[in-house]
CSV table of C-alpha atoms in Angstrom, one decimal:
chain,number,residue,atom,x,y,z
A,1,MET,CA,163.9,88.5,54.5
A,2,THR,CA,160.3,87.6,56.7
A,3,GLY,CA,158.0,85.5,54.1
A,4,ALA,CA,155.4,87.4,55.1
A,5,ARG,CA,154.0,91.0,53.3
A,6,VAL,CA,152.3,92.5,56.6
A,7,VAL,CA,154.3,92.1,59.2
A,8,VAL,CA,152.7,93.2,62.6
A,9,ALA,CA,155.9,94.7,64.9
A,10,GLY,CA,153.9,95.0,68.7
A,11,ILE,CA,157.1,96.5,70.7
A,12,GLY,CA,156.8,96.6,74.4
A,13,ASN,CA,156.8,95.4,77.8
A,14,ASP,CA,154.0,93.1,79.6
A,15,TYR,CA,155.3,93.7,83.1
A,16,ARG,CA,155.9,97.7,82.8
A,17,ARG,CA,152.4,98.2,82.8
A,18,ASP,CA,150.1,100.0,80.2
A,19,ASP,CA,154.1,99.3,78.0
A,20,GLY,CA,152.1,96.6,77.1
A,21,ILE,CA,149.4,97.3,74.5
A,22,GLY,CA,152.2,96.4,72.2
A,23,PRO,CA,152.2,92.5,72.9
A,24,ALA,CA,148.6,92.8,73.4
A,25,VAL,CA,147.4,93.4,70.4
A,26,ALA,CA,150.2,91.2,68.1
A,27,ARG,CA,149.3,88.4,70.0
A,28,ALA,CA,145.7,89.1,69.4
A,29,VAL,CA,146.9,89.4,65.5
A,30,GLU,CA,148.8,86.5,65.9
A,31,LYS,CA,146.2,84.4,67.1
A,32,LEU,CA,144.0,85.5,64.4
A,33,ARG,CA,146.2,83.4,61.3
A,34,LEU,CA,146.5,86.2,58.5
A,35,PRO,CA,148.2,84.6,55.4
A,36,GLY,CA,150.3,87.0,55.2
A,37,VAL,CA,151.2,88.7,58.4
A,38,LEU,CA,154.2,87.8,60.7
A,39,ALA,CA,153.2,88.7,64.4
A,40,THR,CA,156.0,89.4,66.4
A,41,VAL,CA,156.7,91.2,69.9
A,42,CYS,CA,159.3,93.2,69.7
A,43,ASP,CA,161.1,94.5,72.9
A,44,GLY,CA,162.6,98.0,70.4
A,45,GLU,CA,166.0,96.3,70.3
A,46,PRO,CA,166.9,97.9,66.3
A,47,THR,CA,168.0,94.6,65.2
A,48,GLY,CA,165.0,92.7,66.7
A,49,LEU,CA,162.8,95.4,64.5
A,50,LEU,CA,165.0,94.7,61.6
A,51,ASP,CA,164.7,90.7,61.7
A,52,ALA,CA,161.6,91.2,62.0
A,53,TRP,CA,159.8,93.2,59.1
A,54,ALA,CA,163.1,93.1,56.2
A,55,GLY,CA,161.5,92.7,53.1
A,56,ALA,CA,157.5,93.3,53.8
A,57,ASP,CA,155.5,95.8,51.8
A,58,LEU,CA,154.3,97.0,55.5
A,59,ALA,CA,154.9,96.7,58.9
A,60,VAL,CA,152.7,98.6,61.2
A,61,VAL,CA,154.1,99.0,65.0
A,62,VAL,CA,152.6,98.7,67.4
A,63,ASP,CA,152.9,100.8,71.0
A,64,ALA,CA,153.1,102.8,74.1
A,65,VAL,CA,153.3,106.0,74.3
A,66,LEU,CA,153.8,109.0,76.5
A,67,CYS,CA,152.0,112.7,76.3
A,68,GLU,CA,151.4,116.2,77.7
A,69,PRO,CA,149.4,116.5,78.2
A,70,ALA,CA,148.2,112.7,78.1
A,71,THR,CA,144.7,111.3,77.6
A,72,PRO,CA,144.8,107.6,77.9
A,73,GLY,CA,144.0,105.3,75.4
A,74,ARG,CA,143.7,107.5,72.5
A,75,ILE,CA,145.0,106.1,69.6
A,76,TRP,CA,147.0,107.8,66.6
A,77,LEU,CA,147.5,106.1,63.4
A,78,THR,CA,150.4,108.1,62.2
A,79,THR,CA,153.7,107.3,60.7
A,80,VAL,CA,157.6,107.4,62.2
A,81,ASP,CA,157.8,110.9,59.7
A,82,ALA,CA,155.4,112.4,61.6
A,83,LEU,CA,156.1,111.3,65.1
A,84,ARG,CA,160.1,112.8,64.4
A,85,GLY,CA,160.3,116.6,66.2
A,86,VAL,CA,157.4,115.5,67.9
A,87,THR,CA,158.0,117.5,71.3
A,88,THR,CA,154.0,115.8,73.2
A,89,ALA,CA,154.6,112.4,72.3
A,90,ALA,CA,157.9,110.1,73.0
A,91,SER,CA,158.0,106.5,72.3
A,92,SER,CA,158.5,104.2,75.8
A,93,HIS,CA,161.2,103.3,75.1
A,94,ALA,CA,165.1,104.7,74.3
A,95,LEU,CA,165.6,103.3,71.6
A,96,GLY,CA,163.7,101.5,68.9
A,97,ILE,CA,161.2,103.0,65.5
A,98,PRO,CA,163.6,106.1,65.5
A,99,ASP,CA,167.2,104.3,65.2
A,100,ALA,CA,165.9,101.0,63.2
A,101,ILE,CA,165.1,103.0,60.4
A,102,PRO,CA,168.7,104.4,60.0
A,103,LEU,CA,170.5,101.2,60.3
A,104,GLY,CA,167.8,99.2,58.2
A,105,ALA,CA,168.2,101.8,55.0
A,106,VAL,CA,172.4,101.4,55.2
A,107,LEU,CA,171.8,97.3,55.6
A,108,GLY,CA,168.3,97.4,52.9
A,109,ARG,CA,166.4,95.3,55.5
A,110,LEU,CA,163.4,98.0,55.3
A,111,PRO,CA,159.7,97.2,54.6
A,112,ARG,CA,158.9,99.4,51.9
A,113,GLU,CA,155.5,101.6,53.9
A,114,ILE,CA,155.5,101.5,58.2
A,115,VAL,CA,152.8,102.7,59.8
A,116,VAL,CA,152.2,103.0,63.5
A,117,VAL,CA,149.7,103.1,65.5
A,118,ALA,CA,150.5,104.6,69.1
A,119,VAL,CA,148.7,104.5,72.2
A,120,GLU,CA,148.4,106.7,74.5
A,121,ALA,CA,149.9,105.8,77.9
A,122,GLN,CA,148.6,106.4,81.8
A,123,THR,CA,151.1,104.7,83.4
A,124,LEU,CA,154.8,103.0,82.9
A,125,GLU,CA,155.1,102.4,86.0
A,126,LEU,CA,156.7,98.2,87.3
A,127,GLY,CA,154.2,96.0,87.1
A,128,ALA,CA,152.2,93.9,85.0
A,129,GLY,CA,148.2,93.9,83.7
A,130,LEU,CA,147.4,97.7,81.6
A,131,SER,CA,145.9,100.7,83.0
A,132,GLU,CA,141.7,100.6,83.0
A,133,PRO,CA,142.3,103.4,79.8
A,134,VAL,CA,144.2,101.5,77.8
A,135,ALA,CA,143.1,98.2,78.1
A,136,ALA,CA,139.7,99.2,77.3
A,137,ALA,CA,141.6,100.4,73.7
A,138,VAL,CA,143.2,97.3,73.2
A,139,PRO,CA,140.3,96.0,70.9
A,140,GLU,CA,140.2,99.7,68.7
A,141,ALA,CA,143.6,99.3,68.8
A,142,ILE,CA,143.4,95.8,67.3
A,143,ARG,CA,140.9,97.1,64.8
A,144,VAL,CA,143.4,99.7,63.5
A,145,THR,CA,146.0,97.6,62.9
A,146,LEU,CA,143.6,95.1,60.8
A,147,ARG,CA,142.5,98.2,58.8
A,148,GLU,CA,146.2,98.9,57.8
A,149,VAL,CA,146.6,94.8,57.2
A,150,GLU,CA,143.7,94.6,55.5
A,151,ARG,CA,144.4,98.0,53.0
A,152,VAL,CA,147.7,96.3,52.1
A,153,LEU,CA,147.0,92.3,51.4
A,154,ALA,CA,143.7,93.5,49.7
A,155,ASN,CA,145.6,95.7,46.9
A,156,SER,CA,147.9,92.3,46.5
A,157,ARG,CA,144.7,90.6,45.6
């Protein structure tokens, strides 16, 4: 168990351009040092997610998604179930949340609730730095993430 009531997991890789949105949001939340909140950066590997969110009330997963057609920088607040079977959007990772959930269920290592803050990517090519539209979306992605964090923390007061 993490000891945190809420876990913010920024999924991604800073050296694959817009794939760095998840880590950027997680680092911003971490700087706030909110009581009861653990912010972490994960590469999307399932066991890393399980370690981060085990026992939490809420996991907010922030990740880049590829959409066709794309509106880079558009933010979606959704659930893992809502993303299943959607052909127009896909995580930027071969493994990740969809793989972690069945494994976590078997091992009893799931949070009570999972929400996904998905940000549409413009590019996932090798290189550092977010594209202009995704960089412009960072403040709103942080706000959306913090709104979900506060929703759970406020209910526990």
